Coordinates of C-alpha atoms in Angstrom, one line a residue:
Chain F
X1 CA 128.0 120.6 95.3
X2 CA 125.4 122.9 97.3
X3 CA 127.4 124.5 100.3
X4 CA 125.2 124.6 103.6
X5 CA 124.1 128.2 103.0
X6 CA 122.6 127.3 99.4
X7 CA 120.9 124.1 100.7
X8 CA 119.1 126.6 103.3
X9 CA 118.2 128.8 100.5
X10 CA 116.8 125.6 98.1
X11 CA 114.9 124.7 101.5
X12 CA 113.2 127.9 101.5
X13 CA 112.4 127.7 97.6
X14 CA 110.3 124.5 98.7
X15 CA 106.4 124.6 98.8
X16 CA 106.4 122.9 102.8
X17 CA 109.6 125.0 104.5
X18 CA 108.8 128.2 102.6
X19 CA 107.2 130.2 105.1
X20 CA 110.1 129.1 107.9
X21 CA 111.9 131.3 109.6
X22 CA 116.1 131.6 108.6
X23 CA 116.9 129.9 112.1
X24 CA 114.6 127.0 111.3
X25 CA 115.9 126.0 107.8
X26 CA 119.9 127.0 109.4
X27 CA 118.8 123.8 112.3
X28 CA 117.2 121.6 109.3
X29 CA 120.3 122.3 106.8
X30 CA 123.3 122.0 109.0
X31 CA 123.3 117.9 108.3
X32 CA 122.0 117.6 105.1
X33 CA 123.9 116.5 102.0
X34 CA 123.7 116.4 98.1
X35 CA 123.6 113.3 96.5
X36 CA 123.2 112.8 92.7
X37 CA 121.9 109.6 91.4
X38 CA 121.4 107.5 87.7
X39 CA 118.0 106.8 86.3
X40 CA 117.2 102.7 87.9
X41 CA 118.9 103.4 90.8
X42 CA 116.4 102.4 94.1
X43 CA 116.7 104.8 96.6
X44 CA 114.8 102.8 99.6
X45 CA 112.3 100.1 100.0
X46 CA 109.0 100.0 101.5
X47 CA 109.7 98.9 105.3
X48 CA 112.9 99.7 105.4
X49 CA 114.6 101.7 108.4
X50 CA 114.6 105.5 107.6
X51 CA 117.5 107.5 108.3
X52 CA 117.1 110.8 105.9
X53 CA 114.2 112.3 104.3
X54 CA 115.0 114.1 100.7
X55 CA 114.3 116.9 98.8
X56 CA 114.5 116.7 94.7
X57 CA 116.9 119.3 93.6
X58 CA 116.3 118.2 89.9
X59 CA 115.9 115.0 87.7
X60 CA 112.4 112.8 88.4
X61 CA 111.6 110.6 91.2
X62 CA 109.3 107.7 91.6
X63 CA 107.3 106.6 95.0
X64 CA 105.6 103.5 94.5
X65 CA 104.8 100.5 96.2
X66 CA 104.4 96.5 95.3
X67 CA 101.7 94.3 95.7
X68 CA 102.2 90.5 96.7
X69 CA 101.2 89.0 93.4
X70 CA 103.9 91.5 91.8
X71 CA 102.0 94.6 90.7
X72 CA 103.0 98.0 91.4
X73 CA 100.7 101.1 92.5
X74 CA 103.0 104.6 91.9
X75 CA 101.9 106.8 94.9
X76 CA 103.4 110.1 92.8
X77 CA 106.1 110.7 90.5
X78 CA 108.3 114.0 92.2
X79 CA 110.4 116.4 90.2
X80 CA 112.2 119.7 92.0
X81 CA 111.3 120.8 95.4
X82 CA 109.2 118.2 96.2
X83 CA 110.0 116.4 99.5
X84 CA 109.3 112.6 100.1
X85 CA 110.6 110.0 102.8
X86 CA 108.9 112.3 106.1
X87 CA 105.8 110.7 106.5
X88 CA 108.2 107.5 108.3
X89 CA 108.9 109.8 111.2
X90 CA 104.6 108.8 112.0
X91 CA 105.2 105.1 111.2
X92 CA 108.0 103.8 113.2
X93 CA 110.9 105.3 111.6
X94 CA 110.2 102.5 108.5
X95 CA 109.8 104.5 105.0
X96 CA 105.9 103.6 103.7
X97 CA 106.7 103.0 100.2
X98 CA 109.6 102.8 97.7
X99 CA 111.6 105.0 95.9
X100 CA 113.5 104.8 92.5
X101 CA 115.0 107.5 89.9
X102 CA 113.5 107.1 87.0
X103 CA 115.6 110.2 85.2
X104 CA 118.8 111.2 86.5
X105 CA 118.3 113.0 89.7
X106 CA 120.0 115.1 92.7
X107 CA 118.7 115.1 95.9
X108 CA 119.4 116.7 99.1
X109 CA 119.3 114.1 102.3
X110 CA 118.3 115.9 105.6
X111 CA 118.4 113.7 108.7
X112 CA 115.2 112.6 109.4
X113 CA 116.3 112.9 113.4
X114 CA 116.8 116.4 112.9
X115 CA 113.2 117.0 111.3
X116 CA 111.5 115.1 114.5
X117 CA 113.9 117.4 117.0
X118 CA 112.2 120.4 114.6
X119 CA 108.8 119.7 115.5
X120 CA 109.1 119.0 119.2
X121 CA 109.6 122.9 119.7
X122 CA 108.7 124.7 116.3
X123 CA 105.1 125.0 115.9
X124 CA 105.5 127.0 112.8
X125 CA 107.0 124.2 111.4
X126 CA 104.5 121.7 112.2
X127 CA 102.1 123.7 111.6
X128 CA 103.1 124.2 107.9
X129 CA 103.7 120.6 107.3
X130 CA 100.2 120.1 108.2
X131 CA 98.7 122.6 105.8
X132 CA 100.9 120.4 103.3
X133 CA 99.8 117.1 104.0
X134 CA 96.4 118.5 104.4
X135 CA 96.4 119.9 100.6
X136 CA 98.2 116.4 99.6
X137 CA 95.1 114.6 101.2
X138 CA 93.2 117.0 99.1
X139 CA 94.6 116.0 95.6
X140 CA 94.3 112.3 96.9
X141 CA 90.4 112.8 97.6
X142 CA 90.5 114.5 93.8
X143 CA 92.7 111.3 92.5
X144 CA 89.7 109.0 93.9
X145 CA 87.0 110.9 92.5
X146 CA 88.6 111.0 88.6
X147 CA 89.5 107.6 89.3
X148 CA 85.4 106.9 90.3
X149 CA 83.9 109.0 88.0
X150 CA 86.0 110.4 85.2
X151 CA 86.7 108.2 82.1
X152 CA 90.3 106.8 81.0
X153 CA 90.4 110.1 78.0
X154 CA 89.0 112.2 80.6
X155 CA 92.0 111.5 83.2
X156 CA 94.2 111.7 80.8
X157 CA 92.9 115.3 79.7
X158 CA 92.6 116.5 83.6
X159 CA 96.6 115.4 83.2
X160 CA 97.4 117.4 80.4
X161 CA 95.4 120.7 81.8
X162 CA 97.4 120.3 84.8
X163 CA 100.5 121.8 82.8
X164 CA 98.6 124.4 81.0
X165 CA 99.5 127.5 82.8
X166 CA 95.5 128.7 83.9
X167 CA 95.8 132.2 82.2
X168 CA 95.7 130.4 78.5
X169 CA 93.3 130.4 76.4
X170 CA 93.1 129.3 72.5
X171 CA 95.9 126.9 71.4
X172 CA 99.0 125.8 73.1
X173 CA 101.8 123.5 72.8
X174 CA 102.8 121.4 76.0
X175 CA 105.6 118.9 76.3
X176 CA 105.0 115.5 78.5
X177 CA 107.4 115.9 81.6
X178 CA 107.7 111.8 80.8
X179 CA 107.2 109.1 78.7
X180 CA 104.0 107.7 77.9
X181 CA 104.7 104.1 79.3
X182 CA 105.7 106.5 83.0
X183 CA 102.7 108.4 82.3
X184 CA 100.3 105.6 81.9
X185 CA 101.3 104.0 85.1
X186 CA 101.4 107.3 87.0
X187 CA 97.4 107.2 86.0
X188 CA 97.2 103.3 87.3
X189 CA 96.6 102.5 83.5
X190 CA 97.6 99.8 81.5
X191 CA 99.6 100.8 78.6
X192 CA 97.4 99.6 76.0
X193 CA 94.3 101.4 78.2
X194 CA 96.5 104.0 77.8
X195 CA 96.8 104.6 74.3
X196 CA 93.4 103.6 73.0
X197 CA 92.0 106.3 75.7
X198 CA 94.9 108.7 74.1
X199 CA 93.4 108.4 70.5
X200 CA 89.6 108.8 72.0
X201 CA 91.3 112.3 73.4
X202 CA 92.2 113.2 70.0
X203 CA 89.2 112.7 68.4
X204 CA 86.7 114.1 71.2
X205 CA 89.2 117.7 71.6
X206 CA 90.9 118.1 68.8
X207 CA 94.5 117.1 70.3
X208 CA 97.5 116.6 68.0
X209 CA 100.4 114.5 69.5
X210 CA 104.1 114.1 68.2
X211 CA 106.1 112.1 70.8
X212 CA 106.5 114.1 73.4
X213 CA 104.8 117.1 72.1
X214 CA 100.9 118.0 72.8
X215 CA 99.5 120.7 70.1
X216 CA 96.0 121.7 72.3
X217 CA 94.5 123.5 69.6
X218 CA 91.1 124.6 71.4
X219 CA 91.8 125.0 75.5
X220 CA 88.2 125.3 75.8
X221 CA 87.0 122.3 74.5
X222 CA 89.7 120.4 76.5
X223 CA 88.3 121.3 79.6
X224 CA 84.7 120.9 78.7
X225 CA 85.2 117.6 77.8
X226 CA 87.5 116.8 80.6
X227 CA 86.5 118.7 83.8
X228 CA 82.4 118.4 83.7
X229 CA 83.3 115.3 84.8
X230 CA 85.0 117.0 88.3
X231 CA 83.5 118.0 91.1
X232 CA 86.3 121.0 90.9
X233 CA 86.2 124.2 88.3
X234 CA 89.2 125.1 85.8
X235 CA 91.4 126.5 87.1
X236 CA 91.3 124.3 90.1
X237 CA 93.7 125.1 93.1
X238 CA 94.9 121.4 93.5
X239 CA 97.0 121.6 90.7
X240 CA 99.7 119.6 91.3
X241 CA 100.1 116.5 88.8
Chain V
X1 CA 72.3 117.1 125.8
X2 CA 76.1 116.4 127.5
X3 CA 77.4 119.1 129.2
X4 CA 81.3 120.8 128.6
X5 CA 82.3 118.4 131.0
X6 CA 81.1 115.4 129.0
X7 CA 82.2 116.8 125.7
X8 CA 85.4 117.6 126.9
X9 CA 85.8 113.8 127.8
X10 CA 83.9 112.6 124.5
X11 CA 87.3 114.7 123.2
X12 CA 89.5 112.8 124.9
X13 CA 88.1 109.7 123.5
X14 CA 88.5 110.6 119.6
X15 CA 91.5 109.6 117.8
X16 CA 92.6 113.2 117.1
X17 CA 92.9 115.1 120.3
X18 CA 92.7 111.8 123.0
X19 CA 97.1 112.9 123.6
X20 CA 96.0 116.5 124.3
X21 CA 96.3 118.2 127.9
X22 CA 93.0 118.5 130.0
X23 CA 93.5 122.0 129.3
X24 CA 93.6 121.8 125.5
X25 CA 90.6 120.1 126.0
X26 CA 88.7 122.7 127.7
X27 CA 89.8 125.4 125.4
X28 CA 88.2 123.6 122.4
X29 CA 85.0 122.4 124.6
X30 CA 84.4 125.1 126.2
X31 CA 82.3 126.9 122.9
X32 CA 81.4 123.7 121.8
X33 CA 77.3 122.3 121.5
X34 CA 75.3 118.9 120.7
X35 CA 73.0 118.9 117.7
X36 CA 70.7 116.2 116.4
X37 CA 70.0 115.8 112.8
X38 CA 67.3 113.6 111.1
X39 CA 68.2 110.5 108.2
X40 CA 68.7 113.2 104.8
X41 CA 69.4 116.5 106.7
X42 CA 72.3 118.5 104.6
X43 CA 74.2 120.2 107.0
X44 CA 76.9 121.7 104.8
X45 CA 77.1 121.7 100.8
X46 CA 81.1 122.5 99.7
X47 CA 81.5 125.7 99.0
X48 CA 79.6 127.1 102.3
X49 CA 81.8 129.3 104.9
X50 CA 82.6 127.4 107.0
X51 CA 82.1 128.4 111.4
X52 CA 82.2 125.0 113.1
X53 CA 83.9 121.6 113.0
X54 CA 82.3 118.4 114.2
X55 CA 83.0 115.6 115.9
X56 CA 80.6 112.4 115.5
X57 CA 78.6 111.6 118.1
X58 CA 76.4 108.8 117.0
X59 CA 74.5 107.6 113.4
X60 CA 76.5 108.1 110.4
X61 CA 77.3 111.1 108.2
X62 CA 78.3 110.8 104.4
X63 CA 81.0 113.5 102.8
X64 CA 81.0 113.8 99.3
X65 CA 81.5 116.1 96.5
X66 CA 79.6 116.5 93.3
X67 CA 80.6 116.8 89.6
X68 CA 79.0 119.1 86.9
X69 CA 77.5 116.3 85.0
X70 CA 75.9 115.2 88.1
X71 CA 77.9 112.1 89.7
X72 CA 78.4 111.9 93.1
X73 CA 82.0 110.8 94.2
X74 CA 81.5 109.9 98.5
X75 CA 85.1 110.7 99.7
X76 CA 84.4 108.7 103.4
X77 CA 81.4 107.6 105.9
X78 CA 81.8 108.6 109.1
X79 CA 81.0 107.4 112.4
X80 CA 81.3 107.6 116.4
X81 CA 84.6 109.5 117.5
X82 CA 85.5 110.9 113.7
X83 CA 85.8 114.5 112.9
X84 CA 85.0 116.6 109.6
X85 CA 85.2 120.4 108.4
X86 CA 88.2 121.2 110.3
X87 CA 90.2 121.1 106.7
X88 CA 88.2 124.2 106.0
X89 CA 90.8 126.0 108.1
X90 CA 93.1 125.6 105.2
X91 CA 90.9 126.5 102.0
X92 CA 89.8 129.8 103.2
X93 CA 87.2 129.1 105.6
X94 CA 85.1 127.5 103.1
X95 CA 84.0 123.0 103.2
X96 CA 85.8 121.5 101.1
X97 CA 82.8 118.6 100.5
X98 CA 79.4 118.5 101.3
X99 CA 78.1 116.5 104.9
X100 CA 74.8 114.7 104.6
X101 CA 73.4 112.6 107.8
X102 CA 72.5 109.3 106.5
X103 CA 71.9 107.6 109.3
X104 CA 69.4 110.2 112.5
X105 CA 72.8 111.1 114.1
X106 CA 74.4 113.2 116.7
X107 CA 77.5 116.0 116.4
X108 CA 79.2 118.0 118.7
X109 CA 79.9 121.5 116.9
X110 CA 83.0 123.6 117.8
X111 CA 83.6 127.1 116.9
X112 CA 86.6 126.7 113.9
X113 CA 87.9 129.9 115.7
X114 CA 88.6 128.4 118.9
X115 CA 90.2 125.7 116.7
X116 CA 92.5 127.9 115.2
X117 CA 93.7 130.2 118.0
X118 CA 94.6 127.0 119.2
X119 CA 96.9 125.7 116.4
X120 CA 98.8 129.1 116.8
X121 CA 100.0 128.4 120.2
X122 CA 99.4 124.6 120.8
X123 CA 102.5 122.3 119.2
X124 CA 100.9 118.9 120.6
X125 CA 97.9 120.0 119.2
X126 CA 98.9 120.9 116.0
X127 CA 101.3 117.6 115.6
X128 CA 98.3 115.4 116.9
X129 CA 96.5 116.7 113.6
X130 CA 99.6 116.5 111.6
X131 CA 99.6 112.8 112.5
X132 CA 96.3 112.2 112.2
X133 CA 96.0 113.8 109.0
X134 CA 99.2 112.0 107.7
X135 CA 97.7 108.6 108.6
X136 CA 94.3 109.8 106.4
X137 CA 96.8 110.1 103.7
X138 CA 98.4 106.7 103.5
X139 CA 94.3 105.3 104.0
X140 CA 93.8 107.6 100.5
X141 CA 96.8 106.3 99.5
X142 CA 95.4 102.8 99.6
X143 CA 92.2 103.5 98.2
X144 CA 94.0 104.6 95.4
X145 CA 95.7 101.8 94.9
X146 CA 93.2 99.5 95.6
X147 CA 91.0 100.9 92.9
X148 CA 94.1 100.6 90.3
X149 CA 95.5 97.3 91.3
X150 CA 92.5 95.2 93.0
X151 CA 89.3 93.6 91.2
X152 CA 85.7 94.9 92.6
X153 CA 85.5 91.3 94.6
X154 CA 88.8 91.9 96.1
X155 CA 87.6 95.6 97.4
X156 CA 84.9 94.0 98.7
X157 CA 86.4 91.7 100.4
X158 CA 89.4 94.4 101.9
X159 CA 86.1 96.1 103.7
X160 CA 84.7 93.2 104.9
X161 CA 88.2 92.1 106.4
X162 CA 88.4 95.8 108.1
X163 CA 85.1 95.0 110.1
X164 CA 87.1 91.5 111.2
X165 CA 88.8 92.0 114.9
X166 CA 92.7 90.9 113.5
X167 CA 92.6 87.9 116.2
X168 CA 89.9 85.9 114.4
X169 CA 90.5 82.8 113.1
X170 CA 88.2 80.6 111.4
X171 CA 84.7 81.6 110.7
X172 CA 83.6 84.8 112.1
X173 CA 79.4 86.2 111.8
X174 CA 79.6 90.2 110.8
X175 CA 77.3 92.8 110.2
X176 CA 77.5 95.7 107.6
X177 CA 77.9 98.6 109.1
X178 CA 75.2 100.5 106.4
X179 CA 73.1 99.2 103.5
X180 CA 74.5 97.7 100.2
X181 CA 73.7 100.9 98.4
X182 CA 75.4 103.1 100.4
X183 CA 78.4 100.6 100.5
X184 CA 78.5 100.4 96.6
X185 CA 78.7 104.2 96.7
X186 CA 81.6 104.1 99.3
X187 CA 83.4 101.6 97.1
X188 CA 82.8 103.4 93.9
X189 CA 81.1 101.0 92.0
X190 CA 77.4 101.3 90.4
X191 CA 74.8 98.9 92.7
X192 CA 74.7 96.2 89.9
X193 CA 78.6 95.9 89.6
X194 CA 78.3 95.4 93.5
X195 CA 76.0 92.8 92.8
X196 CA 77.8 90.9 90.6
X197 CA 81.8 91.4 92.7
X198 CA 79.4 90.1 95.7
X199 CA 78.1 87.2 93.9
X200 CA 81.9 86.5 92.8
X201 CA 83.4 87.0 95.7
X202 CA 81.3 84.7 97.6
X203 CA 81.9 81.8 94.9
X204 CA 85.7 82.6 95.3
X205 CA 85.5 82.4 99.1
X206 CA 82.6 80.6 100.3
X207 CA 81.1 83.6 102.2
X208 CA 76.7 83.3 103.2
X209 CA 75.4 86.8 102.8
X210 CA 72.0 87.2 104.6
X211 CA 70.9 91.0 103.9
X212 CA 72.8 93.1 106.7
X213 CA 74.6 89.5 108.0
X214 CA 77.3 88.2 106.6
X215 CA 79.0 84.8 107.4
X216 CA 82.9 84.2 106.5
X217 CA 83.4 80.5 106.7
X218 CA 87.0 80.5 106.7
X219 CA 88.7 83.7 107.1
X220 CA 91.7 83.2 105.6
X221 CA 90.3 81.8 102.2
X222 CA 89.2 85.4 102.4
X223 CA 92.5 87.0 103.2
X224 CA 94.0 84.9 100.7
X225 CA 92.0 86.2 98.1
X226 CA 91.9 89.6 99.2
X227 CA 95.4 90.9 100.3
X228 CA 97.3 89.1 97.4
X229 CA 96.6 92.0 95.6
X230 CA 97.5 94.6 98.2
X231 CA 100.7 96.0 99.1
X232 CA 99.9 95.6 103.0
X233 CA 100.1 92.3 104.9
X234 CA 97.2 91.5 106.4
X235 CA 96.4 92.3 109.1
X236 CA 96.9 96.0 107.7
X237 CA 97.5 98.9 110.0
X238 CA 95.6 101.4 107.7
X239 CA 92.1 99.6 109.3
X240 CA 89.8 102.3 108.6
X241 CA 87.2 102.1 106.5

């Protein structure tokens, strides 16, 4: 288990709370608490009263939420140091979508009170939540446009780039952070759409795929096919998947 | 033209900045001017560095980005009391999209500046944007899953509902707030597929579509068919369009 003093330090290794000061993430650790979970379990429900918001220390996390007639839209699927749960401090203390581990995962819980006490007073706090949730909106306005514009393969490429790291160039061998069937419904595609837009990815780059193992054996022509179709040049900034 | 007294109210009236102090509000007025811009004018492409942010007067203003094939993806329509540019304050100074006036319209233009010295010293201010901008999210959020999960009839039918005042029962006579064209661009969709989930949705529901005018018979035919696929019971808090 993380004592107090290395939760602080994970806190500071997060995107949002990097730039706060040692105070700040001292007040925002003091009550917070590792849990580990299995893969199924379901953390919360969408609507239901929020008491924590989390931090993912390791393992993969799904947000998602469900539709009356029984479909599911997945908001984002969050590995380590993302943060999720917050956003119900701004709607009634009631957590705006669901949450499930979908590979074995440990999270830190931080009271959600404590966060809300935080941004009464510390502007440099609030101020760098906003610069996060502003980039979030950002990749949100990006998932829109690929979803408007870009083509099933093209998506599915944009997905793939996303784990190149920008200074490659030639060939390179990735590895799927999760399965296909996760994968497919992260991109709000059915997993038939899914495959059939796989094999047209092949075909149109030049893509060899073993399980979870990508072979990119041109970079270039990856990102011709897939990013003329962006309003956004490679490397683009909002690289988060 | 209003003076900084009038702007400074027209402040207090917008979504944003209507829990700020009166002396917030003068800060941010105090640079601030009213233009008018003609049906077509550009007034930023993305890219451009950025010196003012705007608050909507009157008429309506389209934000968009473009792809390098070509497309245009329209990221939101804005109207009376909505503001746009101040994201540039986190992406280097520069506009993130590109602003056209698509309907003769009026702005108020503040200095980005004066916006910014303010966030450095101004918690309410900076946590009235943090909620603000956390609320855009969860609209993006259900766009997104509104484009995965519901049919082009259904969408339709989600922005028609959003012009509906919650309380109505029955039939209700509405009015688009633009023309179809601009609509099917706001939804995504090509003008024909518009067409066509039109056509369907008014077979499914029993709607009379008379250019601009639009008659719902019985509004919760429309609901029914609508928010069945939607994770939000209707009415939805999200109600922006």
């Amino acid at each position: 288990m993380l004592t107090q003093l290395k939760i602080k330090d994970f806190l500071r290794d997060t995107e949002v709370f990097s730039t706060l000061e040692d105070e700040s993430l001292e007040r925002l650790s003091k009550n917070a608490i590792e849990i580990n979970y299995s893969k199924g379990k379901l953390l919360f429900v969408a609507g239901d009263k929020a008491q924590h918001f989390y931090v993912v220390k390791s393992g993969w996390i799904k947000l998602y939420r469900e539709t009356l007639d029984g479909n599911m839209a997945i908001i984002d699927i969050l590995s380590s140091g993302q943060i999720f749960g917050e956003t119900a401090l701004f709607e009634s203390d009631s957590y705006t979508y669901s949450s499930e581990i979908v590979e074995d995962a440990g999270v830190i819980a931080f009271p959600l009170h404590d966060l809300q006490k935080e941004f009464r007073t510390n502007n440099a706090l609030t101020f760098a939540m906003l610069e996060y949730v502003t980039s979030y909106s950002r990749r949100k306005e990006r998932e829109i446009e690929h979803k408007t514009l870009q083509s099933a393969p093209q998506r599915i490429g944009c997905f793939l780039l996303r784990l190149v790291p920008s200074t490659t160039s030639g060939s390179i061998v990735i590895h799927l952070p999760y399965d296909k069937t996760l994968l497919a419904a992260r991109l709000g595609m059915q997993p038939e759409t899914f495959s059939r837009a796989l094999n047209k990815l092949k075909e149109a780059t030049g893509l060899h795929v073993k399980g979870a193992t990508i072979e990119i054996e041109n970079i270039d022509r990856l990102i011709k096919f897939t990013c003329s179709a962006c309003s956004s040049e490679y490397p683009c900034q909002d690289k988060c998947n």
